[in-house]
PDB file of C-alpha atoms in Angstrom:
ATOM      1  CA  MET A   1       1.731 -11.050  18.002  1.00 72.00           C
ATOM      2  CA  ARG A   2       1.179  -7.337  18.387  1.00 81.00           C
ATOM      3  CA  LYS A   3       4.143  -5.047  17.907  1.00 88.00           C
ATOM      4  CA  PRO A   4       5.110  -2.552  20.623  1.00 90.00           C
ATOM      5  CA  GLN A   5       3.918   1.056  20.570  1.00 92.00           C
ATOM      6  CA  ILE A   6       6.264   3.941  19.828  1.00 95.00           C
ATOM      7  CA  ASP A   7       7.090   6.230  22.788  1.00 95.00           C
ATOM      8  CA  THR A   8       4.215   8.600  23.602  1.00 96.00           C
ATOM      9  CA  ALA A   9       6.218  11.798  22.978  1.00 97.00           C
ATOM     10  CA  ILE A  10       7.274  10.600  19.520  1.00 97.00           C
ATOM     11  CA  ARG A  11       3.713   9.499  18.713  1.00 96.00           C
ATOM     12  CA  LYS A  12       2.496  12.979  19.599  1.00 98.00           C
ATOM     13  CA  GLU A  13       5.041  14.569  17.232  1.00 98.00           C
ATOM     14  CA  ILE A  14       4.062  12.133  14.484  1.00 98.00           C
ATOM     15  CA  ASP A  15       0.367  12.824  15.050  1.00 97.00           C
ATOM     16  CA  ASN A  16       0.937  16.587  14.832  1.00 98.00           C
ATOM     17  CA  LEU A  17       2.753  16.192  11.530  1.00 98.00           C
ATOM     18  CA  LEU A  18       0.068  13.870  10.210  1.00 98.00           C
ATOM     19  CA  GLU A  19      -2.632  16.348  11.166  1.00 98.00           C
ATOM     20  CA  ARG A  20      -0.784  19.026   9.193  1.00 98.00           C
ATOM     21  CA  SER A  21      -0.329  16.585   6.303  1.00 97.00           C
ATOM     22  CA  GLY A  22      -4.054  15.851   6.333  1.00 97.00           C
ATOM     23  CA  GLU A  23      -4.893  19.542   6.164  1.00 98.00           C
ATOM     24  CA  LEU A  24      -2.579  19.970   3.173  1.00 97.00           C
ATOM     25  CA  PHE A  25      -4.104  16.933   1.499  1.00 95.00           C
ATOM     26  CA  GLY A  26      -7.574  18.317   2.098  1.00 96.00           C
ATOM     27  CA  SER A  27      -6.581  21.553   0.389  1.00 97.00           C
ATOM     28  CA  GLY A  28      -5.398  19.623  -2.679  1.00 94.00           C
ATOM     29  CA  ALA A  29      -1.658  20.000  -2.001  1.00 96.00           C
ATOM     30  CA  LEU A  30      -0.757  16.309  -2.359  1.00 94.00           C
ATOM     31  CA  GLN A  31       2.985  16.832  -2.852  1.00 95.00           C
ATOM     32  CA  SER A  32       3.236  19.097   0.219  1.00 97.00           C
ATOM     33  CA  SER A  33       1.074  16.691   2.216  1.00 97.00           C
ATOM     34  CA  LEU A  34       3.371  13.849   1.244  1.00 97.00           C
ATOM     35  CA  SER A  35       6.484  15.829   2.225  1.00 97.00           C
ATOM     36  CA  VAL A  36       5.088  16.459   5.699  1.00 98.00           C
ATOM     37  CA  ALA A  37       4.020  12.810   6.060  1.00 98.00           C
ATOM     38  CA  LEU A  38       7.579  11.772   5.131  1.00 98.00           C
ATOM     39  CA  GLU A  39       8.806  13.925   8.029  1.00 98.00           C
ATOM     40  CA  ALA A  40       6.524  11.876  10.284  1.00 98.00           C
ATOM     41  CA  TRP A  41       7.965   8.685   8.763  1.00 98.00           C
ATOM     42  CA  ASP A  42      11.467   9.839   9.658  1.00 98.00           C
ATOM     43  CA  LEU A  43      10.450  10.102  13.333  1.00 98.00           C
ATOM     44  CA  ILE A  44       9.631   6.385  13.552  1.00 98.00           C
ATOM     45  CA  PRO A  45      12.568   4.756  15.360  1.00 97.00           C
ATOM     46  CA  GLU A  46      14.636   2.116  13.573  1.00 96.00           C
ATOM     47  CA  PRO A  47      13.948  -0.605  12.811  1.00 96.00           C
ATOM     48  CA  LYS A  48      10.649   0.856  11.642  1.00 96.00           C
ATOM     49  CA  GLU A  49       9.090  -2.565  11.041  1.00 95.00           C
ATOM     50  CA  ALA A  50       9.429  -3.363  14.764  1.00 95.00           C
ATOM     51  CA  TRP A  51       6.719  -0.865  15.757  1.00 94.00           C
ATOM     52  CA  ASP A  52       2.954  -1.030  15.635  1.00 90.00           C
ATOM     53  CA  TYR A  53       0.718   1.072  13.410  1.00 93.00           C
ATOM     54  CA  TYR A  54       2.640   4.054  12.019  1.00 96.00           C
ATOM     55  CA  GLY A  55       4.987   2.116   9.752  1.00 96.00           C
ATOM     56  CA  GLN A  56       2.140   0.087   8.321  1.00 96.00           C
ATOM     57  CA  SER A  57      -0.259   2.994   7.919  1.00 96.00           C
ATOM     58  CA  LEU A  58       2.189   5.472   6.443  1.00 97.00           C
ATOM     59  CA  SER A  59       3.857   3.061   4.017  1.00 98.00           C
ATOM     60  CA  ALA A  60       0.471   1.962   2.667  1.00 97.00           C
ATOM     61  CA  SER A  61      -0.578   5.593   2.241  1.00 96.00           C
ATOM     62  CA  PHE A  62       2.656   6.437   0.449  1.00 98.00           C
ATOM     63  CA  VAL A  63       2.034   3.655  -2.083  1.00 98.00           C
ATOM     64  CA  LEU A  64      -1.230   5.252  -3.196  1.00 96.00           C
ATOM     65  CA  ASP A  65       0.060   8.823  -2.868  1.00 96.00           C
ATOM     66  CA  TYR A  66       2.928   8.119  -5.244  1.00 97.00           C
ATOM     67  CA  ALA A  67       0.527   6.348  -7.598  1.00 98.00           C
ATOM     68  CA  ASP A  68      -1.699   9.444  -7.544  1.00 95.00           C
ATOM     69  CA  LEU A  69       1.369  11.546  -8.382  1.00 96.00           C
ATOM     70  CA  GLY A  70       2.247   9.190 -11.261  1.00 97.00           C
ATOM     71  CA  ASP A  71       5.620   8.303  -9.688  1.00 98.00           C
ATOM     72  CA  LYS A  72       5.932   4.580 -10.425  1.00 98.00           C
ATOM     73  CA  ARG A  73       9.509   4.225  -9.189  1.00 98.00           C
ATOM     74  CA  SER A  74       8.692   5.672  -5.747  1.00 98.00           C
ATOM     75  CA  CYS A  75       5.464   3.699  -5.654  1.00 98.00           C
ATOM     76  CA  GLN A  76       7.331   0.436  -6.243  1.00 98.00           C
ATOM     77  CA  LYS A  77       9.861   1.358  -3.545  1.00 98.00           C
ATOM     78  CA  TRP A  78       7.054   1.930  -1.047  1.00 98.00           C
ATOM     79  CA  ILE A  79       5.313  -1.312  -2.029  1.00 98.00           C
ATOM     80  CA  GLU A  80       8.418  -3.178  -0.874  1.00 97.00           C
ATOM     81  CA  ILE A  81       8.641  -1.108   2.315  1.00 98.00           C
ATOM     82  CA  MET A  82       4.932  -1.675   2.987  1.00 98.00           C
ATOM     83  CA  ALA A  83       5.400  -5.449   2.620  1.00 98.00           C
ATOM     84  CA  LEU A  84       8.252  -5.245   5.144  1.00 97.00           C
ATOM     85  CA  MET A  85       6.126  -3.202   7.566  1.00 96.00           C
ATOM     86  CA  TYR A  86       3.343  -5.812   7.336  1.00 96.00           C
ATOM     87  CA  ASP A  87       5.782  -8.719   7.782  1.00 95.00           C
ATOM     88  CA  ASP A  88       4.770  -9.921   4.318  1.00 96.00           C
ATOM     89  CA  PRO A  89       7.962 -10.741   2.383  1.00 92.00           C
ATOM     90  CA  ASN A  90       6.072 -13.035  -0.017  1.00 93.00           C
ATOM     91  CA  HIS A  91       3.340 -10.485  -0.795  1.00 92.00           C
ATOM     92  CA  GLU A  92       0.478 -12.707   0.340  1.00 95.00           C
ATOM     93  CA  ASP A  93      -1.301 -10.354   2.730  1.00 96.00           C
ATOM     94  CA  HIS A  94      -4.653  -9.274   1.320  1.00 97.00           C
ATOM     95  CA  TYR A  95      -4.223  -5.603   2.210  1.00 97.00           C
ATOM     96  CA  VAL A  96      -0.666  -5.420   0.841  1.00 97.00           C
ATOM     97  CA  LEU A  97      -1.740  -7.047  -2.421  1.00 98.00           C
ATOM     98  CA  MET A  98      -4.784  -4.806  -2.840  1.00 98.00           C
ATOM     99  CA  GLN A  99      -2.709  -1.655  -2.238  1.00 97.00           C
ATOM    100  CA  GLU A 100      -0.144  -2.794  -4.796  1.00 98.00           C
ATOM    101  CA  GLY A 101      -2.749  -3.838  -7.332  1.00 98.00           C
ATOM    102  CA  GLU A 102      -4.692  -0.612  -7.001  1.00 97.00           C
ATOM    103  CA  ALA A 103      -1.525   1.456  -7.331  1.00 98.00           C
ATOM    104  CA  MET A 104      -0.389  -0.396 -10.452  1.00 98.00           C
ATOM    105  CA  TYR A 105      -3.862  -0.062 -11.943  1.00 98.00           C
ATOM    106  CA  LYS A 106      -3.853   3.709 -11.287  1.00 97.00           C
ATOM    107  CA  LEU A 107      -0.399   3.968 -12.860  1.00 98.00           C
ATOM    108  CA  GLY A 108      -1.594   2.159 -15.974  1.00 98.00           C
ATOM    109  CA  ASP A 109       0.615  -0.900 -15.414  1.00 98.00           C
ATOM    110  CA  LEU A 110      -2.252  -3.232 -16.225  1.00 97.00           C
ATOM    111  CA  GLU A 111      -0.013  -6.273 -16.642  1.00 97.00           C
ATOM    112  CA  ARG A 112       1.302  -5.934 -13.075  1.00 98.00           C
ATOM    113  CA  ALA A 113      -2.189  -5.088 -11.790  1.00 98.00           C
ATOM    114  CA  PHE A 114      -3.530  -8.220 -13.486  1.00 98.00           C
ATOM    115  CA  TYR A 115      -0.815 -10.337 -11.857  1.00 97.00           C
ATOM    116  CA  VAL A 116      -1.380  -8.872  -8.386  1.00 98.00           C
ATOM    117  CA  PHE A 117      -5.172  -9.049  -8.499  1.00 98.00           C
ATOM    118  CA  SER A 118      -4.908 -12.619  -9.823  1.00 97.00           C
ATOM    119  CA  ARG A 119      -2.846 -13.421  -6.714  1.00 97.00           C
ATOM    120  CA  VAL A 120      -5.608 -11.946  -4.558  1.00 98.00           C
ATOM    121  CA  GLU A 121      -8.103 -14.210  -6.305  1.00 97.00           C
ATOM    122  CA  GLU A 122      -5.792 -17.220  -6.009  1.00 96.00           C
ATOM    123  CA  LEU A 123      -5.219 -16.684  -2.281  1.00 96.00           C
ATOM    124  CA  HIS A 124      -8.592 -15.306  -1.183  1.00 95.00           C
ATOM    125  CA  GLY A 125     -11.066 -16.224  -3.928  1.00 96.00           C
ATOM    126  CA  ALA A 126     -13.767 -13.871  -5.163  1.00 96.00           C
ATOM    127  CA  ARG A 127     -14.486 -12.918  -1.541  1.00 96.00           C
ATOM    128  CA  GLY A 128     -11.141 -11.073  -1.587  1.00 96.00           C
ATOM    129  CA  PHE A 129     -12.869  -8.353  -3.620  1.00 97.00           C
ATOM    130  CA  LYS A 130     -15.493  -6.358  -1.739  1.00 96.00           C
ATOM    131  CA  GLY A 131     -17.282  -3.103  -2.419  1.00 96.00           C
ATOM    132  CA  GLU A 132     -15.399  -0.962  -4.915  1.00 95.00           C
ATOM    133  CA  GLN A 133     -12.748  -3.675  -5.192  1.00 96.00           C
ATOM    134  CA  LYS A 134     -15.188  -5.839  -7.167  1.00 97.00           C
ATOM    135  CA  ALA A 135     -14.238  -3.750 -10.198  1.00 97.00           C
ATOM    136  CA  TYR A 136     -10.771  -5.317 -10.014  1.00 98.00           C
ATOM    137  CA  LEU A 137     -12.256  -8.814 -10.010  1.00 97.00           C
ATOM    138  CA  THR A 138     -14.193  -7.863 -13.145  1.00 97.00           C
ATOM    139  CA  PHE A 139     -10.956  -6.457 -14.600  1.00 98.00           C
ATOM    140  CA  ILE A 140      -8.987  -9.686 -14.134  1.00 97.00           C
ATOM    141  CA  ARG A 141     -11.818 -11.849 -15.435  1.00 96.00           C
ATOM    142  CA  GLU A 142     -12.181  -9.702 -18.555  1.00 96.00           C
ATOM    143  CA  GLU A 143      -8.406  -9.696 -19.053  1.00 95.00           C
ATOM    144  CA  ARG A 144      -8.267 -13.457 -18.638  1.00 94.00           C
ATOM    145  CA  ASP A 145     -10.967 -13.862 -21.301  1.00 93.00           C
ATOM    146  CA  LYS A 146      -8.880 -11.814 -23.764  1.00 91.00           C
ATOM    147  CA  ARG A 147      -5.771 -13.945 -23.286  1.00 85.00           C
ATOM    148  CA  PRO A 148      -5.090 -17.141 -25.177  1.00 84.00           C
ATOM    149  CA  ALA A 149      -5.808 -20.273 -23.150  1.00 74.00           C
ATOM    150  CA  SER A 150      -2.633 -21.902 -21.863  1.00 64.00           C
ATOM    151  CA  SER A 151      -1.983 -25.461 -22.952  1.00 50.00           C
ATOM    152  CA  PRO A 152      -1.893 -28.254 -20.370  1.00 54.00           C
TER     153      PRO A 152
END
């Protein structure tokens, strides 16, 4: 079931902020870009998870932005918010899992990345890894080969 759209006037304000955020990002000012995008986030009416698009898109972006900034605590916070925005409390959605796995990999938390990417494989098989994501399938297979076999 599709979620309702945010009021047009609010969407326009959000879009203006996101355009400014994109310009800052393009100039290499990730922290400033993120600050402006967080202003856009604050304009989403509560409960944010009730609305279509912006909550999902922004929360997923924040996960990777905080990973790029090396801020694991904020990244983990936004992973949980992203799961809420995608109605995925059990972290089974392919996109949610891939965002989390990629973020943990970037942050150097290879144990968590291994767990998350293994869940992707468990739920979606090898076809859950496409394009550049195939590197993560290789990662979990190589990691698995390094680990002692579990006893039955």
